[in-house]
Coordinates of C-alpha atoms and ligand atoms in Angstrom, one line a residue:
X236 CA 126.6 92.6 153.5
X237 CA 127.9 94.9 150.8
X238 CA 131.7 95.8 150.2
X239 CA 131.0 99.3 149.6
X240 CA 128.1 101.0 149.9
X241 CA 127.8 104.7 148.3
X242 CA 125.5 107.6 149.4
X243 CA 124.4 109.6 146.5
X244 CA 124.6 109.1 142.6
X245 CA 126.1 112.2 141.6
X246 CA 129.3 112.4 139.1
X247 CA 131.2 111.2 142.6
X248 CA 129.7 108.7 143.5
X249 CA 128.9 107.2 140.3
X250 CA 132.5 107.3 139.9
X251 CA 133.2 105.9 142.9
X252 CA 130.9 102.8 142.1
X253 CA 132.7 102.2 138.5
X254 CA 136.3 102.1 140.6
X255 CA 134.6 100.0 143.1
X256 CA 133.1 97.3 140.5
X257 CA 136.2 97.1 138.2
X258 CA 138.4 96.2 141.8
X259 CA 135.1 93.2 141.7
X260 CA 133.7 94.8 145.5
X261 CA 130.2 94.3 145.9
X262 CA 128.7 97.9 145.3
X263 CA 125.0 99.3 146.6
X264 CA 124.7 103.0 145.0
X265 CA 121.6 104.6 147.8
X266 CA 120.0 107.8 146.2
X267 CA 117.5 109.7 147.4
X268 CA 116.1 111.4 144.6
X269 CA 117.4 110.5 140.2
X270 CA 121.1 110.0 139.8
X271 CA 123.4 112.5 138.1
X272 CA 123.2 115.3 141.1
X273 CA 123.9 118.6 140.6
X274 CA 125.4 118.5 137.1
X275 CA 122.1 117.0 135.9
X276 CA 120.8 120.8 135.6
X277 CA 123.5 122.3 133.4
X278 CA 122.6 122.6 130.2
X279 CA 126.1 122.5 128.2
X280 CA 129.2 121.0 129.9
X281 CA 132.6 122.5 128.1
X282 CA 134.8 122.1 130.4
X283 CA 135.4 118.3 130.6
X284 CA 138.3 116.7 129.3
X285 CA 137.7 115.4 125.7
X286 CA 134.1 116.1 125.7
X287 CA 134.1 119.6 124.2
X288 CA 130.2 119.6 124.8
X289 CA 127.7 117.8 126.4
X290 CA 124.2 118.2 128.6
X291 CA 124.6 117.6 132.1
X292 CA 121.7 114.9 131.6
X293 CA 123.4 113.1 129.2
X294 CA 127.1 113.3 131.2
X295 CA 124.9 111.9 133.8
X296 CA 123.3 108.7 131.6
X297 CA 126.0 108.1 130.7
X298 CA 128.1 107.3 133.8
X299 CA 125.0 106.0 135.5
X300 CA 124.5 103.3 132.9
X301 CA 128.0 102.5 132.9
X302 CA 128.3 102.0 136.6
X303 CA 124.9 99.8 136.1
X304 CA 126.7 97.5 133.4
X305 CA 129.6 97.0 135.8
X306 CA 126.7 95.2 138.6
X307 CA 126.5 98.2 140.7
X308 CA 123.0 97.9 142.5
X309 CA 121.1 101.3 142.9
X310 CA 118.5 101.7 145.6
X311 CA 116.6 105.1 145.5
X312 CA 115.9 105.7 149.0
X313 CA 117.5 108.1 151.0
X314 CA 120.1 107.7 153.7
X315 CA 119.5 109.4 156.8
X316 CA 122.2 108.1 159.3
X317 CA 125.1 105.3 159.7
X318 CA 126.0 103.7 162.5
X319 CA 129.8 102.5 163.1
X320 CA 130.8 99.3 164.6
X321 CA 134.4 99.2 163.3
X322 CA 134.5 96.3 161.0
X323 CA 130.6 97.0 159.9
X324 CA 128.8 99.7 159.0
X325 CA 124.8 99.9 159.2
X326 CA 123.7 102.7 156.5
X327 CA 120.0 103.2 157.6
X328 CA 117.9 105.1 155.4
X329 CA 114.1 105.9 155.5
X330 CA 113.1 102.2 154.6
X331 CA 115.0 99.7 155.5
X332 CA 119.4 99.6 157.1
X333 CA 122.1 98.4 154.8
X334 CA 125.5 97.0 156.0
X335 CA 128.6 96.9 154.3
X336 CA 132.7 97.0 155.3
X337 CA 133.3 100.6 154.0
X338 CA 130.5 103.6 153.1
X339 CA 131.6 106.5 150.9
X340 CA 129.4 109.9 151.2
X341 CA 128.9 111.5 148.2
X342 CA 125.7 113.2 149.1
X343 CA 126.3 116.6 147.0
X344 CA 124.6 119.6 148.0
X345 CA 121.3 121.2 147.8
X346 CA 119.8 124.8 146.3
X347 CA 120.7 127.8 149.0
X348 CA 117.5 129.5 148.9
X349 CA 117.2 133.7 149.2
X350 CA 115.3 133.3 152.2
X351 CA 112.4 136.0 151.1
X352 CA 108.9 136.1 151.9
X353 CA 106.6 133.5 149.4
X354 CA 109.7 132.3 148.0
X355 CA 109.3 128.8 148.8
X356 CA 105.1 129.4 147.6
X357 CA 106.6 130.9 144.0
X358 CA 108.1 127.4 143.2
X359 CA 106.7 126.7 140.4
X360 CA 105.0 129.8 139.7
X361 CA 107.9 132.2 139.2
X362 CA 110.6 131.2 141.1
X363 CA 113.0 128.4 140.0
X364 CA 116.4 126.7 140.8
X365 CA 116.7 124.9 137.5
X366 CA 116.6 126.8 134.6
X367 CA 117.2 123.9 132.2
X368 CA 114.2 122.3 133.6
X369 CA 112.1 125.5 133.5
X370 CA 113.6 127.4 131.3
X371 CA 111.4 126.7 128.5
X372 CA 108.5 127.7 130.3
X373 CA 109.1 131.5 129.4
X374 CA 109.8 131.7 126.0
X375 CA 109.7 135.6 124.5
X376 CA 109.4 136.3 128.2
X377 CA 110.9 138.5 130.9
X378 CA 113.4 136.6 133.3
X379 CA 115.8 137.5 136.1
X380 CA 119.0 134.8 137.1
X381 CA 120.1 135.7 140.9
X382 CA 124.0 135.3 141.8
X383 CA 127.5 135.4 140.3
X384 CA 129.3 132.0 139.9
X385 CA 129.0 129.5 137.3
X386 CA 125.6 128.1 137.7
X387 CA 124.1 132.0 137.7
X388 CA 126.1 133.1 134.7
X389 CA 125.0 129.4 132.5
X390 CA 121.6 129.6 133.7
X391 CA 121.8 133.5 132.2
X392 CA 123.4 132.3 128.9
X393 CA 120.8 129.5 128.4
X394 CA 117.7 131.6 129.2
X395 CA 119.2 134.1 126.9
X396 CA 117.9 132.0 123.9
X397 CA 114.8 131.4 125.1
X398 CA 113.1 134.4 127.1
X399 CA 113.0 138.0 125.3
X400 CA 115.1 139.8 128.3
X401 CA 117.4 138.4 130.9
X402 CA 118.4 140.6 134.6
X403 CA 121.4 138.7 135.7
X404 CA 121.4 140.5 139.2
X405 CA 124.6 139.9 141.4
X406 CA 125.5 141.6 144.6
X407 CA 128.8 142.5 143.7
X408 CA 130.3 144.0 140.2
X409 CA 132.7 141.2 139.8
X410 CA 131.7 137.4 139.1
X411 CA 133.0 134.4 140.6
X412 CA 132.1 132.4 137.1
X413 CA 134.9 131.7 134.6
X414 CA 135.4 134.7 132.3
X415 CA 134.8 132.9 129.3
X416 CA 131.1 133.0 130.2
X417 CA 130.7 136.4 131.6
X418 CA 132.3 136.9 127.7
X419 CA 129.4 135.2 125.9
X420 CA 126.6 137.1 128.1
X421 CA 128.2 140.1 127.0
X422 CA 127.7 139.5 123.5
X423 CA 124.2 139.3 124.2
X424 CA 122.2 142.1 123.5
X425 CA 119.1 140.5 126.0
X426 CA 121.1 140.2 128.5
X427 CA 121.1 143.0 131.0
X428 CA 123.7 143.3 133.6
X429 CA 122.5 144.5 137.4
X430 CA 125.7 144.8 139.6
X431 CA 125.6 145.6 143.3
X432 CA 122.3 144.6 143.8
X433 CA 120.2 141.9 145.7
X434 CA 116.0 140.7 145.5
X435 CA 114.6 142.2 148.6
X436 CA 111.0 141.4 147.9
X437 CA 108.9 138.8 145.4
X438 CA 105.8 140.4 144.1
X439 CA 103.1 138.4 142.7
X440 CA 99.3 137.8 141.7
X441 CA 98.9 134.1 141.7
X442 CA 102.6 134.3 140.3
X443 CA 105.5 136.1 140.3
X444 CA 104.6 139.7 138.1
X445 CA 108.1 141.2 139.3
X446 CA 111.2 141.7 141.7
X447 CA 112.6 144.3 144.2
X448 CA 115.6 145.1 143.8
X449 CA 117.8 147.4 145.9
X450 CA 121.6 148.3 145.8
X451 CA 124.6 148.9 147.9
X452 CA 123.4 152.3 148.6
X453 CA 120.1 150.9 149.6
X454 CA 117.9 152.7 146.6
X455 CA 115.2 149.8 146.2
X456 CA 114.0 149.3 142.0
X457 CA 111.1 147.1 140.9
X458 CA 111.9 145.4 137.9
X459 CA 109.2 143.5 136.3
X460 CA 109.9 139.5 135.4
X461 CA 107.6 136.4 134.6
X462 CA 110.4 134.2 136.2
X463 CA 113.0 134.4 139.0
X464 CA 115.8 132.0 138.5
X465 CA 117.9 131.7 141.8
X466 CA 121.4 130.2 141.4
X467 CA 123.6 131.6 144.7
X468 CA 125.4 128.1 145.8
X469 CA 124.1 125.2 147.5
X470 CA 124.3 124.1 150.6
X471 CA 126.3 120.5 151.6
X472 CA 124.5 118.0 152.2
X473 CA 125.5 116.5 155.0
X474 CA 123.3 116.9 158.0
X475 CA 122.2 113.6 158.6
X476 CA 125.6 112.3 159.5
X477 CA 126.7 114.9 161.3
X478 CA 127.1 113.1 164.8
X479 CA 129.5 110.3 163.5
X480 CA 131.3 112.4 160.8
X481 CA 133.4 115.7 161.8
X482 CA 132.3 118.6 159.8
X483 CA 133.6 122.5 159.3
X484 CA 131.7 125.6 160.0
X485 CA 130.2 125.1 157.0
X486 CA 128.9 122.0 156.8
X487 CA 131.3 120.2 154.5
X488 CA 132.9 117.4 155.4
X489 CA 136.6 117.6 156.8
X490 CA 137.9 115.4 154.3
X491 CA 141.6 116.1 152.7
X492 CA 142.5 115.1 149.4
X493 CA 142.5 111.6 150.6
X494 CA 139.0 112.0 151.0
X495 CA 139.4 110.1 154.2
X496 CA 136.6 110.9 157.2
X497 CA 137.5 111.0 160.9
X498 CA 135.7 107.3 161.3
X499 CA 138.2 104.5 159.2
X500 CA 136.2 103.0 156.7
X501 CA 134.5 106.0 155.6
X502 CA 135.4 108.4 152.8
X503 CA 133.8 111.2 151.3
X504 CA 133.7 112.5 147.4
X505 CA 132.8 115.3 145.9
X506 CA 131.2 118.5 146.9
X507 CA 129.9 117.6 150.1
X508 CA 133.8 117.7 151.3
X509 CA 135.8 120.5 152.0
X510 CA 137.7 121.7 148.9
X511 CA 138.5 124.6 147.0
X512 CA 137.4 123.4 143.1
X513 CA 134.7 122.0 143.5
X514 CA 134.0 120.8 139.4
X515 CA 132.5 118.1 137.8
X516 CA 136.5 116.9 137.0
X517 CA 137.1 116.8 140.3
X518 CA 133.8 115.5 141.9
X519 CA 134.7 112.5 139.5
X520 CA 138.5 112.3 140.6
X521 CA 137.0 112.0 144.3
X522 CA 135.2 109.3 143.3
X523 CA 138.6 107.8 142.1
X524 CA 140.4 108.4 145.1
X525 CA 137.8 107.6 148.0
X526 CA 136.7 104.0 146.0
X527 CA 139.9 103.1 146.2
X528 CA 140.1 103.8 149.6
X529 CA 137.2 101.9 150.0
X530 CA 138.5 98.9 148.5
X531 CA 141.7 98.8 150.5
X532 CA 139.9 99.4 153.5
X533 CA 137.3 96.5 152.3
X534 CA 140.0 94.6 151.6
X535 CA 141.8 95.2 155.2
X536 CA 139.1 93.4 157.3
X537 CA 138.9 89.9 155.2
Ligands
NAP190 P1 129.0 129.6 143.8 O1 130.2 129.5 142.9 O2 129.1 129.4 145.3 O3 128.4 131.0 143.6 C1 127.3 131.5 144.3 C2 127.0 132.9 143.9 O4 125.8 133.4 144.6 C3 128.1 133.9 144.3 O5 128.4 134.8 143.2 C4 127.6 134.6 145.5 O6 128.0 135.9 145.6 C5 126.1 134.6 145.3 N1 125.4 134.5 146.5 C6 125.5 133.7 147.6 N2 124.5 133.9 148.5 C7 123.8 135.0 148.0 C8 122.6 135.6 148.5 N3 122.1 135.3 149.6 N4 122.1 136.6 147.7 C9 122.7 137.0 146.5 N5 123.8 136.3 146.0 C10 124.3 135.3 146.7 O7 127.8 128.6 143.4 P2 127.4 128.0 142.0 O8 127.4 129.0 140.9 O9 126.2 127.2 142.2 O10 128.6 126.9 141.7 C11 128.9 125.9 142.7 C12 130.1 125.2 142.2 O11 129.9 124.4 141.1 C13 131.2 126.2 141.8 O12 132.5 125.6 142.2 C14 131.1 126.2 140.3 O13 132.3 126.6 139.7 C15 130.7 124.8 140.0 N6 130.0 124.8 138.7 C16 130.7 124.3 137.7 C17 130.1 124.2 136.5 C18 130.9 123.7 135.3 O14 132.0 123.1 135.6 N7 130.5 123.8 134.1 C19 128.8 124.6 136.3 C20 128.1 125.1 137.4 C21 128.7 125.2 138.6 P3 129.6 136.3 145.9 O15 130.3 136.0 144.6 O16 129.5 137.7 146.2 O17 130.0 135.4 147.0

């Protein structure tokens, strides 16, 4: 029986598992795929506090290994329900059940996908998600980054040192990404701007050759790319709780900034809940906020 047990070992609920050891409650950490999350893919953090710059995978060390030295156990398997019987909880994943006083979901999200033909077949042969993990793959080649936040407009300033052109294709003519980075891309002279448009169509050989792209005015333009690098949201993660925990239209977890569920005993941090900043600063804060929670909850039943 654990104190707290935490779903998912992203900046929240690696967080959430340093708060939880330093208040000495017995933490299990349950991930289903490598810890760090989301922020694991970005190539150059600047907007933390005191850490001017930094990868995402090294943020992500980082607060993993310090949540390790403080006796947080991880377990990578992934959770795929809990079951509520007031004072206990029973986190069952694909192995094996866990039980525990309080649970904190901190599951992220995943990669929304364009929903075109072959897409899913192009992974790896064209079409990407990450571009820091496949970025280097087309060096002094042609590449287009899909969408118009902050992941789209990074992903375009990173692949801008490494492939000979960059199509940063959005469907409207302003971004939703901080200006400071919409800045920088237009200093660079590979980095061509396609406004008003979305990818209608993947063509490829064996892999992607190029892109379809039409406007608002519906003129379709075939723009030839060696890579496709898609970077319009994500989706929360949250499906698998779904019949115990109340969630909006969305998907995200109806949460406040108490980051207290509908069930008592379990909270949820980071960008799995609903929230209107959703940033590495304040994943991490959630993580504050629902371990502590956690531990008064914990804390409640002894
Ligand atoms: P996002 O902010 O939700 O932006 C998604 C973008 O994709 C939007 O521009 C959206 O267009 C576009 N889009 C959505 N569906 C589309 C579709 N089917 N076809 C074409 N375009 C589509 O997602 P994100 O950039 O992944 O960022 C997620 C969160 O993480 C944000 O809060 C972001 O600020 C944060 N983040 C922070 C950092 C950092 O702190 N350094 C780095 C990366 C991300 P519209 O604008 O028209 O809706």
């Amino acid at each position: 029986m654990y104190d707290i047990i935490i779903i998912g070992a992203g900046p929240a609920g690696l967080t959430a598992a340093i708060y939880a050891r330093r208040a000495s409650k017995s933490v299990l950490v349950l991930e289903a795929l490598s810890y760090g999350g989301q922020i694991i893919n970005t190539p150059d953090i600047e907007n933390y506090p005191a850490v001017p710059h930094v990868s995402g995978f090294d943020f992500a060390t980082k607060v993993y290994q310090q949540a390790e030295a403080l006796g947080a156990e991880f377990v990578f398997e992934k959770a795929v329900g809990i079951k509520d019987s007031g004072s206990t909880k029973t986190v069952v994943t694909t192995e094996n059940e866990y039980e525990c006083k309080a649970v904190i979901i901190a599951t992220g999200s995943e990669n929304r996908k364009l929903g075109l033909d072959d897409e899913e077949k192009l992974v790896g042969r064209g079409v990407s998600y990450c571009a820091t993990c496949d970025g280097a793959f087309y060096r002094g080649k042609k590449v287009a980054v899909v969408g118009g936040g902050n992941t789209a407009l990074e992903d375009a300033l990173y692949l801008a040192d490494i492939a000979e052109t960059v199509y940063l294709i959005h469907r409207r003519d302003a971004f939703r990404g901080d200006e400071a980075t919409v800045t920088s891309l237009k200093q660079r002279d590979n980095v061509k701007f396609v406004f008003n448009s979305t990818v209608t169509k993947l063509i490829a050989d064996k892999r992607l050759t190029s892109i379809e792209v039409t406007n608002k005015n519906g003129e379709a333009d075939t723009i030839e790319v060696n890579g496709l690098f898609v970077a319009v949201g994500r989706i929360p993660e949250n499906q698998n709780f779904a019949e115990l925990i109340k969630l909006d239209e969305a998907g995200y977890v109806t949460a406040g900034e108490d980051c207290e569920t509908n069930v008592a005993g379990i909270f949820a941090a980071g960008d799995n809940r609903t929230k209107s900043v959703r940033q590495l600063v304040t994943a991490a804060a959630d993580g504050a906020v629902a371990a502590t929670a956690a531990v008064k909850f914990a804390d409640s039943l002894r």
